[in-house]
Tab-separated table of C-alpha atoms (C1' of nucleotides) in Angstrom:
chain	number	residue	atom	x	y	z
A	1	MET	CA	44.429	-18.379	-48.679
A	2	PRO	CA	44.110	-15.056	-50.443
A	3	GLN	CA	43.161	-12.291	-48.024
A	4	PRO	CA	40.762	-14.183	-45.744
A	5	ARG	CA	40.379	-11.187	-43.426
A	6	LYS	CA	39.464	-8.823	-46.219
A	7	GLN	CA	36.767	-11.233	-47.308
A	8	HIS	CA	35.561	-11.672	-43.736
A	9	LEU	CA	35.272	-7.901	-43.352
A	10	ILE	CA	33.226	-7.655	-46.525
A	11	ASP	CA	30.898	-10.442	-45.426
A	12	THR	CA	30.388	-9.007	-41.946
A	13	ALA	CA	29.861	-5.493	-43.263
A	14	TYR	CA	27.393	-6.818	-45.825
A	15	ARG	CA	25.240	-8.345	-43.106
A	16	LEU	CA	25.375	-5.302	-40.834
A	17	PHE	CA	24.722	-2.795	-43.609
A	18	ASN	CA	21.648	-4.781	-44.523
A	19	GLU	CA	20.291	-5.013	-41.022
A	20	HIS	CA	21.001	-1.455	-39.881
A	21	GLY	CA	21.770	0.613	-42.944
A	22	TYR	CA	24.999	2.210	-44.113
A	23	HIS	CA	25.271	5.347	-42.017
A	24	ALA	CA	23.898	3.672	-38.902
A	25	THR	CA	26.517	0.926	-39.037
A	26	GLY	CA	29.786	2.200	-37.578
A	27	ILE	CA	33.208	0.859	-38.429
A	28	ASP	CA	33.650	-0.170	-34.810
A	29	LEU	CA	30.626	-2.463	-34.998
A	30	VAL	CA	31.986	-4.166	-38.107
A	31	LEU	CA	35.286	-4.668	-36.310
A	32	ALA	CA	33.682	-6.027	-33.155
A	33	GLU	CA	31.461	-8.458	-35.065
A	34	SER	CA	34.235	-9.633	-37.360
A	35	GLY	CA	36.968	-9.775	-34.726
A	36	VAL	CA	39.358	-7.945	-37.029
A	37	SER	CA	41.473	-5.028	-35.849
A	38	LYS	CA	40.972	-1.501	-37.049
A	39	ALA	CA	44.480	-1.254	-38.489
A	40	THR	CA	43.786	-4.271	-40.691
A	41	LEU	CA	40.582	-2.796	-42.009
A	42	TYR	CA	42.311	0.417	-43.005
A	43	LYS	CA	45.053	-1.600	-44.637
A	44	TYR	CA	42.596	-3.176	-47.058
A	45	PHE	CA	40.199	-0.245	-47.410
A	46	ARG	CA	41.198	3.386	-47.499
A	47	SER	CA	37.876	4.520	-46.066
A	48	LYS	CA	34.431	3.370	-45.014
A	49	GLU	CA	33.116	4.387	-48.417
A	50	GLU	CA	35.591	2.034	-50.061
A	51	LEU	CA	34.363	-0.785	-47.832
A	52	ILE	CA	30.779	-0.030	-48.834
A	53	LEU	CA	31.741	-0.052	-52.501
A	54	ALA	CA	33.541	-3.385	-52.051
A	55	VAL	CA	30.462	-4.881	-50.371
A	56	LEU	CA	28.228	-3.679	-53.200
A	57	GLN	CA	30.669	-4.861	-55.848
A	58	GLN	CA	30.740	-8.372	-54.386
A	59	ARG	CA	26.986	-8.415	-54.046
A	60	HIS	CA	26.696	-7.271	-57.643
A	61	GLU	CA	28.748	-10.201	-58.892
A	62	GLN	CA	26.827	-12.696	-56.764
A	63	GLN	CA	23.478	-11.372	-57.932
A	64	ILE	CA	24.415	-11.429	-61.585
A	65	ALA	CA	25.672	-15.000	-61.222
A	66	LEU	CA	22.478	-16.055	-59.422
A	67	ILE	CA	20.260	-14.496	-62.079
A	68	GLN	CA	22.219	-16.173	-64.858
A	69	ARG	CA	21.980	-19.546	-63.147
A	70	THR	CA	18.259	-19.102	-62.535
A	71	MET	CA	17.565	-18.211	-66.139
A	72	GLU	CA	19.701	-21.014	-67.485
A	73	GLN	CA	17.899	-23.536	-65.323
A	74	ALA	CA	14.531	-22.185	-66.458
A	75	ARG	CA	15.518	-22.558	-70.079
A	76	GLU	CA	16.428	-26.193	-69.475
A	77	ASN	CA	12.936	-26.714	-68.054
A	78	ALA	CA	11.413	-24.986	-71.078
A	79	GLU	CA	10.092	-22.116	-68.950
A	80	PRO	CA	10.418	-18.417	-69.778
A	81	PRO	CA	13.742	-17.282	-68.230
A	82	ALA	CA	12.411	-13.804	-67.504
A	83	LEU	CA	9.668	-15.227	-65.307
A	84	ALA	CA	12.071	-17.391	-63.358
A	85	ILE	CA	13.568	-14.251	-61.830
A	86	PHE	CA	10.380	-13.757	-59.871
A	87	ASP	CA	10.648	-17.259	-58.427
A	88	ALA	CA	14.139	-16.365	-57.246
A	89	LEU	CA	12.726	-13.201	-55.687
A	90	ASP	CA	10.062	-15.266	-53.953
A	91	ASN	CA	12.711	-17.447	-52.319
A	92	TRP	CA	14.678	-14.395	-51.264
A	93	PHE	CA	11.685	-12.648	-49.673
A	94	ARG	CA	10.940	-15.730	-47.607
A	95	SER	CA	14.493	-16.070	-46.308
A	96	GLU	CA	15.377	-14.744	-42.870
A	97	ALA	CA	17.903	-12.248	-44.080
A	98	PHE	CA	15.656	-10.080	-46.226
A	99	PHE	CA	16.017	-6.382	-45.572
A	100	GLY	CA	15.381	-5.112	-49.067
A	101	CYS	CA	17.831	-4.697	-51.918
A	102	ASN	CA	21.317	-3.436	-51.036
A	103	PHE	CA	21.449	-1.274	-54.091
A	104	ILE	CA	18.042	0.321	-53.653
A	105	ASN	CA	18.807	0.964	-49.993
A	106	ALA	CA	22.207	2.421	-50.840
A	107	SER	CA	20.567	4.640	-53.460
A	108	ALA	CA	18.185	5.869	-50.806
A	109	GLU	CA	20.911	6.751	-48.301
A	110	TYR	CA	23.195	8.288	-50.904
A	111	ALA	CA	20.429	10.068	-52.752
A	112	GLN	CA	22.529	12.442	-54.851
A	113	ASP	CA	22.964	10.970	-58.304
A	114	ASP	CA	26.601	12.073	-58.550
A	115	ASP	CA	27.549	10.011	-55.497
A	116	ALA	CA	29.844	7.078	-56.286
A	117	ILE	CA	27.670	4.685	-54.277
A	118	HIS	CA	24.505	5.867	-56.007
A	119	GLN	CA	26.154	5.417	-59.385
A	120	LEU	CA	27.334	1.911	-58.570
A	121	ALA	CA	23.755	0.999	-57.688
A	122	ALA	CA	22.556	2.472	-60.972
A	123	ARG	CA	25.108	0.440	-62.922
A	124	HIS	CA	24.019	-2.735	-61.148
A	125	LYS	CA	20.378	-2.165	-62.042
A	126	ALA	CA	21.299	-1.419	-65.639
A	127	ARG	CA	23.293	-4.646	-65.825
A	128	VAL	CA	20.394	-6.684	-64.473
A	129	GLN	CA	18.084	-5.088	-66.995
A	130	GLN	CA	20.510	-5.911	-69.789
A	131	LEU	CA	20.604	-9.508	-68.581
A	132	ILE	CA	16.826	-9.679	-68.738
A	133	GLU	CA	16.811	-8.214	-72.232
A	134	ASP	CA	19.363	-10.763	-73.414
A	135	ASN	CA	17.115	-13.563	-72.191
A	136	LEU	CA	13.821	-12.516	-73.717
A	137	GLY	CA	14.178	-14.946	-76.615
A	138	ALA	CA	12.439	-14.320	-79.903
A	139	LEU	CA	10.064	-11.549	-78.947
A	140	GLY	CA	10.112	-9.069	-81.776
A	141	GLU	CA	12.229	-5.916	-81.830
A	142	ASP	CA	10.783	-4.195	-78.754
A	143	LYS	CA	12.924	-6.031	-76.287
A	144	ALA	CA	14.423	-2.972	-74.627
A	145	PRO	CA	11.190	-1.405	-73.319
A	146	LEU	CA	9.931	-4.829	-72.275
A	147	ALA	CA	13.102	-5.465	-70.306
A	148	ALA	CA	12.712	-2.055	-68.675
A	149	GLN	CA	9.178	-2.922	-67.621
A	150	LEU	CA	10.240	-6.259	-66.174
A	151	SER	CA	13.072	-4.537	-64.349
A	152	LEU	CA	10.600	-2.052	-62.923
A	153	LEU	CA	8.489	-4.955	-61.708
A	154	VAL	CA	11.489	-6.494	-59.980
A	155	ASP	CA	12.226	-3.256	-58.118
A	156	GLY	CA	8.569	-2.805	-57.280
A	157	ALA	CA	8.323	-6.300	-55.844
A	158	ILE	CA	11.418	-5.824	-53.672
A	159	VAL	CA	10.250	-2.509	-52.253
A	160	TYR	CA	6.696	-3.734	-51.807
A	161	ALA	CA	7.902	-6.778	-49.879
A	162	HIS	CA	10.295	-4.826	-47.699
A	163	THR	CA	8.264	-1.774	-46.750
A	164	ARG	CA	5.057	-3.708	-46.085
A	165	GLY	CA	6.598	-6.969	-44.897
A	166	ASP	CA	4.460	-8.757	-47.504
A	167	LYS	CA	6.199	-11.839	-48.841
A	168	ASN	CA	3.688	-12.372	-51.649
A	169	ALA	CA	4.997	-9.466	-53.658
A	170	ALA	CA	6.990	-11.701	-55.992
A	171	LYS	CA	3.919	-13.682	-57.006
A	172	LEU	CA	2.020	-10.444	-57.534
A	173	ALA	CA	4.730	-9.136	-59.814
A	174	LYS	CA	5.085	-12.443	-61.631
A	175	LYS	CA	1.443	-12.320	-62.708
A	176	MET	CA	1.976	-8.921	-64.237
A	177	ALA	CA	5.183	-10.084	-65.908
A	178	ALA	CA	3.401	-13.092	-67.402
A	179	ARG	CA	0.826	-10.781	-68.914
A	180	LEU	CA	3.520	-8.709	-70.564
A	181	LEU	CA	5.197	-11.744	-72.077
A	182	VAL	CA	2.129	-13.064	-73.855
A	183	GLY	CA	2.348	-9.981	-76.039
B	1	MET	CA	-0.081	32.217	-36.225
B	2	PRO	CA	-0.031	28.752	-34.739
B	3	GLN	CA	3.527	27.549	-34.200
B	4	PRO	CA	5.205	28.988	-37.296
B	5	ARG	CA	8.642	27.836	-36.117
B	6	LYS	CA	7.553	24.256	-35.650
B	7	GLN	CA	6.224	24.234	-39.203
B	8	HIS	CA	9.381	25.845	-40.521
B	9	LEU	CA	11.476	23.161	-38.831
B	10	ILE	CA	9.383	20.426	-40.411
B	11	ASP	CA	9.652	21.990	-43.863
B	12	THR	CA	13.408	22.490	-43.626
B	13	ALA	CA	13.979	19.011	-42.237
B	14	TYR	CA	11.817	17.563	-45.005
B	15	ARG	CA	13.996	19.116	-47.678
B	16	LEU	CA	17.277	18.106	-46.034
B	17	PHE	CA	16.184	14.551	-45.246
B	18	ASN	CA	15.285	14.152	-48.895
B	19	GLU	CA	18.522	15.522	-50.228
B	20	HIS	CA	20.933	13.838	-47.818
B	21	GLY	CA	19.044	11.087	-46.026
B	22	TYR	CA	17.938	10.770	-42.430
B	23	HIS	CA	21.084	9.668	-40.631
B	24	ALA	CA	23.346	11.870	-42.721
B	25	THR	CA	21.324	14.989	-41.885
B	26	GLY	CA	22.340	16.278	-38.462
B	27	ILE	CA	20.149	18.357	-36.196
B	28	ASP	CA	22.665	21.168	-36.411
B	29	LEU	CA	22.237	21.391	-40.167
B	30	VAL	CA	18.468	21.635	-39.825
B	31	LEU	CA	18.950	24.444	-37.284
B	32	ALA	CA	21.459	26.323	-39.426
B	33	GLU	CA	19.264	26.119	-42.535
B	34	SER	CA	16.080	27.049	-40.720
B	35	GLY	CA	17.593	29.742	-38.502
B	36	VAL	CA	15.827	28.308	-35.462
B	37	SER	CA	17.625	27.738	-32.176
B	38	LYS	CA	18.300	24.300	-30.765
B	39	ALA	CA	16.296	24.974	-27.610
B	40	THR	CA	13.237	25.714	-29.717
B	41	LEU	CA	13.578	22.518	-31.694
B	42	TYR	CA	13.737	20.444	-28.535
B	43	LYS	CA	10.758	22.317	-27.198
B	44	TYR	CA	8.581	21.091	-30.057
B	45	PHE	CA	10.212	17.694	-30.587
B	46	ARG	CA	11.523	15.448	-27.872
B	47	SER	CA	14.095	13.855	-30.176
B	48	LYS	CA	15.340	13.685	-33.735
B	49	GLU	CA	13.204	10.607	-34.284
B	50	GLU	CA	10.122	12.594	-33.332
B	51	LEU	CA	11.068	15.249	-35.881
B	52	ILE	CA	11.447	12.561	-38.539
B	53	LEU	CA	8.054	11.126	-37.654
B	54	ALA	CA	6.489	14.591	-37.836
B	55	VAL	CA	8.021	15.171	-41.268
B	56	LEU	CA	6.699	11.838	-42.519
B	57	GLN	CA	3.279	12.426	-40.972
B	58	GLN	CA	2.936	15.775	-42.754
B	59	ARG	CA	4.176	14.299	-46.003
B	60	HIS	CA	1.674	11.475	-45.598
B	61	GLU	CA	-1.237	13.889	-45.321
B	62	GLN	CA	-0.052	15.949	-48.281
B	63	GLN	CA	0.396	12.885	-50.466
B	64	ILE	CA	-2.999	11.462	-49.621
B	65	ALA	CA	-4.614	14.821	-50.385
B	66	LEU	CA	-2.744	15.083	-53.697
B	67	ILE	CA	-3.758	11.579	-54.757
B	68	GLN	CA	-7.379	12.251	-53.888
B	69	ARG	CA	-7.368	15.495	-55.857
B	70	THR	CA	-5.700	13.810	-58.829
B	71	MET	CA	-8.237	11.001	-58.897
B	72	GLU	CA	-11.188	13.308	-58.485
B	73	GLN	CA	-10.024	15.455	-61.379
B	74	ALA	CA	-9.542	12.380	-63.545
B	75	ARG	CA	-13.053	11.220	-62.816
B	76	GLU	CA	-14.402	14.608	-63.918
B	77	ASN	CA	-12.550	14.129	-67.209
B	78	ALA	CA	-13.981	10.618	-67.559
B	79	GLU	CA	-10.541	9.044	-67.250
B	80	PRO	CA	-9.656	6.072	-65.049
B	81	PRO	CA	-8.645	7.541	-61.668
B	82	ALA	CA	-6.125	4.765	-61.021
B	83	LEU	CA	-4.194	5.687	-64.161
B	84	ALA	CA	-4.107	9.349	-63.231
B	85	ILE	CA	-1.756	8.515	-60.375
B	86	PHE	CA	0.963	7.737	-62.889
B	87	ASP	CA	0.547	11.156	-64.488
B	88	ALA	CA	1.090	12.688	-61.063
B	89	LEU	CA	4.203	10.541	-60.668
B	90	ASP	CA	5.436	11.743	-64.038
B	91	ASN	CA	5.176	15.359	-62.930
B	92	TRP	CA	6.952	14.552	-59.696
B	93	PHE	CA	9.865	12.766	-61.383
B	94	ARG	CA	10.439	15.748	-63.641
B	95	SER	CA	10.499	18.256	-60.812
B	96	GLU	CA	13.811	19.465	-59.429
B	97	ALA	CA	13.255	18.138	-55.946
B	98	PHE	CA	12.974	14.462	-56.727
B	99	PHE	CA	15.101	12.250	-54.520
B	100	GLY	CA	12.829	9.231	-54.342
B	101	CYS	CA	9.955	8.569	-51.984
B	102	ASN	CA	10.389	9.662	-48.367
B	103	PHE	CA	8.715	6.568	-47.089
B	104	ILE	CA	10.666	4.097	-49.191
B	105	ASN	CA	13.894	5.859	-48.274
B	106	ALA	CA	12.974	5.892	-44.604
B	107	SER	CA	12.133	2.191	-44.811
B	108	ALA	CA	15.554	1.576	-46.267
B	109	GLU	CA	17.417	3.448	-43.543
B	110	TYR	CA	15.305	2.014	-40.739
B	111	ALA	CA	15.222	-1.484	-42.163
B	112	GLN	CA	13.967	-3.342	-39.097
B	113	ASP	CA	10.244	-3.843	-39.404
B	114	ASP	CA	9.612	-3.158	-35.714
B	115	ASP	CA	11.058	0.350	-36.022
B	116	ALA	CA	8.491	3.126	-35.551
B	117	ILE	CA	9.681	4.923	-38.676
B	118	HIS	CA	9.514	1.749	-40.763
B	119	GLN	CA	6.013	1.072	-39.503
B	120	LEU	CA	4.823	4.589	-40.321
B	121	ALA	CA	6.079	4.092	-43.869
B	122	ALA	CA	4.223	0.786	-44.086
B	123	ARG	CA	0.984	2.412	-42.901
B	124	HIS	CA	1.355	5.155	-45.504
B	125	LYS	CA	1.796	2.635	-48.300
B	126	ALA	CA	-1.211	0.653	-47.073
B	127	ARG	CA	-3.320	3.815	-47.024
B	128	VAL	CA	-2.337	4.701	-50.583
B	129	GLN	CA	-3.199	1.196	-51.704
B	130	GLN	CA	-6.590	1.441	-49.992
B	131	LEU	CA	-7.197	4.732	-51.769
B	132	ILE	CA	-6.444	3.095	-55.092
B	133	GLU	CA	-8.781	0.219	-54.300
B	134	ASP	CA	-11.581	2.623	-53.396
B	135	ASN	CA	-11.228	4.294	-56.787
B	136	LEU	CA	-11.227	1.261	-59.046
B	137	GLY	CA	-14.894	1.720	-59.929
B	138	ALA	CA	-16.987	-1.231	-61.063
B	139	LEU	CA	-14.305	-3.814	-61.720
B	140	GLY	CA	-15.611	-7.068	-60.352
B	141	GLU	CA	-14.780	-8.472	-56.941
B	142	ASP	CA	-11.021	-8.777	-57.320
B	143	LYS	CA	-10.299	-5.199	-56.456
B	144	ALA	CA	-7.876	-5.916	-53.615
B	145	PRO	CA	-5.240	-7.826	-55.614
B	146	LEU	CA	-5.566	-5.351	-58.468
B	147	ALA	CA	-4.975	-2.453	-56.106
B	148	ALA	CA	-1.943	-4.290	-54.725
B	149	GLN	CA	-0.539	-4.706	-58.218
B	150	LEU	CA	-1.059	-1.047	-59.052
B	151	SER	CA	0.560	-0.087	-55.767
B	152	LEU	CA	3.535	-2.277	-56.633
B	153	LEU	CA	3.791	-0.483	-59.960
B	154	VAL	CA	3.826	2.878	-58.203
B	155	ASP	CA	6.696	1.807	-55.934
B	156	GLY	CA	8.526	0.276	-58.860
B	157	ALA	CA	8.251	3.452	-60.887
B	158	ILE	CA	9.550	5.611	-58.034
B	159	VAL	CA	12.553	3.391	-57.351
B	160	TYR	CA	13.288	2.924	-61.038
B	161	ALA	CA	13.256	6.676	-61.602
B	162	HIS	CA	15.411	7.449	-58.598
B	163	THR	CA	18.110	4.779	-58.780
B	164	ARG	CA	18.625	5.116	-62.528
B	165	GLY	CA	17.788	8.794	-62.904
B	166	ASP	CA	15.294	7.804	-65.608
B	167	LYS	CA	12.314	10.134	-65.690
B	168	ASN	CA	10.322	7.946	-68.077
B	169	ALA	CA	9.550	5.390	-65.402
B	170	ALA	CA	6.046	6.720	-64.812
B	171	LYS	CA	5.058	6.260	-68.451
B	172	LEU	CA	6.552	2.770	-68.404
B	173	ALA	CA	4.485	1.862	-65.366
B	174	LYS	CA	1.365	3.494	-66.731
B	175	LYS	CA	1.412	1.238	-69.763
B	176	MET	CA	1.472	-1.814	-67.537
B	177	ALA	CA	-1.273	-0.384	-65.366
B	178	ALA	CA	-3.459	0.250	-68.396
B	179	ARG	CA	-3.060	-3.383	-69.405
B	180	LEU	CA	-4.211	-4.521	-65.985
B	181	LEU	CA	-7.304	-2.335	-66.085
B	182	VAL	CA	-8.648	-3.651	-69.370
B	183	GLY	CA	-9.191	-6.938	-67.522
C	1	DG	C1'	6.874	51.303	-17.225
C	2	DC	C1'	6.452	46.381	-16.104
C	3	DC	C1'	5.550	41.669	-16.610
C	4	DT	C1'	5.452	37.515	-19.179
C	5	DA	C1'	6.038	34.250	-22.931
C	6	DG	C1'	8.778	32.717	-26.269
C	7	DG	C1'	13.062	32.714	-28.775
C	8	DT	C1'	18.192	33.129	-29.125
C	9	DG	C1'	22.961	32.047	-28.643
C	10	DA	C1'	26.458	29.906	-26.556
C	11	DA	C1'	28.446	26.844	-23.759
C	12	DC	C1'	28.462	22.284	-22.158
C	13	DA	C1'	28.096	17.106	-21.485
C	14	DG	C1'	28.753	12.750	-23.114
C	15	DA	C1'	28.576	9.675	-26.674
C	16	DT	C1'	30.076	8.160	-31.120
C	17	DC	C1'	32.210	8.632	-35.495
C	18	DT	C1'	36.295	7.961	-38.881
C	19	DG	C1'	40.938	7.433	-39.309
C	20	DT	C1'	46.116	7.175	-37.462
C	21	DT	C1'	49.881	5.442	-34.952
C	22	DC	C1'	52.727	2.267	-32.656
C	23	DA	C1'	54.438	-1.118	-29.435
C	24	DT	C1'	53.522	-5.845	-28.964
C	25	DG	C1'	52.464	-10.572	-30.331
C	26	DT	C1'	52.481	-14.598	-33.470
C	27	DC	C1'	53.855	-17.705	-36.825
C	28	DA	C1'	56.058	-19.673	-40.748
C	29	DA	C1'	60.180	-19.873	-43.803
C	30	DG	C1'	64.919	-19.958	-44.223
D	1	DC	C1'	67.366	-19.114	-33.955
D	2	DT	C1'	66.428	-15.320	-36.680
D	3	DT	C1'	64.040	-12.671	-39.777
D	4	DG	C1'	59.986	-10.747	-41.912
D	5	DA	C1'	55.228	-10.463	-42.750
D	6	DC	C1'	51.062	-9.844	-40.732
D	7	DA	C1'	47.711	-8.935	-37.186
D	8	DT	C1'	46.371	-7.174	-32.690
D	9	DG	C1'	45.058	-3.959	-29.075
D	10	DA	C1'	45.054	0.252	-27.212
D	11	DA	C1'	45.607	4.829	-27.183
D	12	DC	C1'	44.911	8.994	-29.577
D	13	DA	C1'	43.249	12.961	-32.552
D	14	DG	C1'	39.707	15.572	-34.190
D	15	DA	C1'	35.320	15.892	-35.830
D	16	DT	C1'	30.467	15.389	-35.247
D	17	DC	C1'	26.375	13.756	-33.095
D	18	DT	C1'	22.155	14.288	-29.885
D	19	DG	C1'	20.406	16.570	-26.149
D	20	DT	C1'	20.557	20.025	-21.881
D	21	DT	C1'	20.995	24.261	-19.611
D	22	DC	C1'	20.838	29.059	-18.804
D	23	DA	C1'	21.622	33.978	-19.124
D	24	DC	C1'	19.962	37.293	-22.211
D	25	DC	C1'	16.901	39.551	-25.507
D	26	DT	C1'	12.569	41.183	-27.471
D	27	DA	C1'	7.846	42.174	-28.286
D	28	DG	C1'	2.991	42.483	-26.842
D	29	DG	C1'	-0.576	43.165	-23.164
D	30	DC	C1'	-1.775	45.423	-18.943
DNA sequence: GCCTAGGTGAACAGATCTGTTCATGTCAAG
DNA sequence: CTTGACATGAACAGATCTGTTCACCTAGGC
């Protein structure tokens, strides 16, 4: 087993950061909830910031994989891949563990754009947007701005759902996305 | 002069909360930057949370007033008031002091939906959406979902601009909004 | 001059934060 | 049985946090 405790720390921290935010979640709480000792945490991570970055990095990879799977499945069903993202959002909003997007929330807490955490969030969003663009199919040469608009809709839906506690945000955004795709 | 120090505390705290976030901004920093003593702060506010709520409440009133003014001016110029909001966003994104929306950021840091700060943010967003709905003009009976969609676009533009540092988000959102309004 | 209201500055309490150190415990391989 | 790798628990340092208290100062009204 490769580093089971490191992984357990990341998973526990991920949950707590979501529920209570990054600054509000102390290292001691992560340790208590995970049952790992403080010395072990600081063996795997040089600082709390490094733990945060590891959590976001893992979440980044999971999200990208989920989006790719969702789009692939949609293409098999002869549906527009870009629209399928909003169905995935809909599922997410209706799950118990929805406290907004990790990256948007991290951007909010680390608001300065030269902060490493803020920049990681920006890179994640750019990667998602690129993924959308790559899956637009044969839609003329204006793919880039269209992907940007769809990406903006994704962020809008997430924030709308979280701040207002309104789980219908994904459907709302999907209608707008569908309009964009018909040209 | 009615309570000039109280106002000064709110203004200073507003700036610092924006730049560094709510948890990351300590009371002591607000005091140092404002030049007010700690005893005075705790005379006007029973706790840090109350100061945060006062900052958000003031920001709420200012935002509502700005949106109303923007829409009124647009109507005088025979432009769609709902679209004018995105021009106001564009100005905001290009100003120096743009660190995202106070209410979205506060929602992110106080992620639990039963938190007083989270709820104040939700009420603000609902009020803005109501304002949009009231200014849709003669657009059939489906004003409510249209206002919700425009509100989602506003949030999307703000988050897009802040996380990615892309100031063109307002124009991107405005194009989508214009599409929605033509019916 | 005197009183009062409001503000300051500084000290203080008590909690909590990140990060370090180290003696002890455990367990598997040789 | 011994060794080594790994983890624990607890104490510790030092900073920082919110919130309280109080002696002092200052300015305006009488």
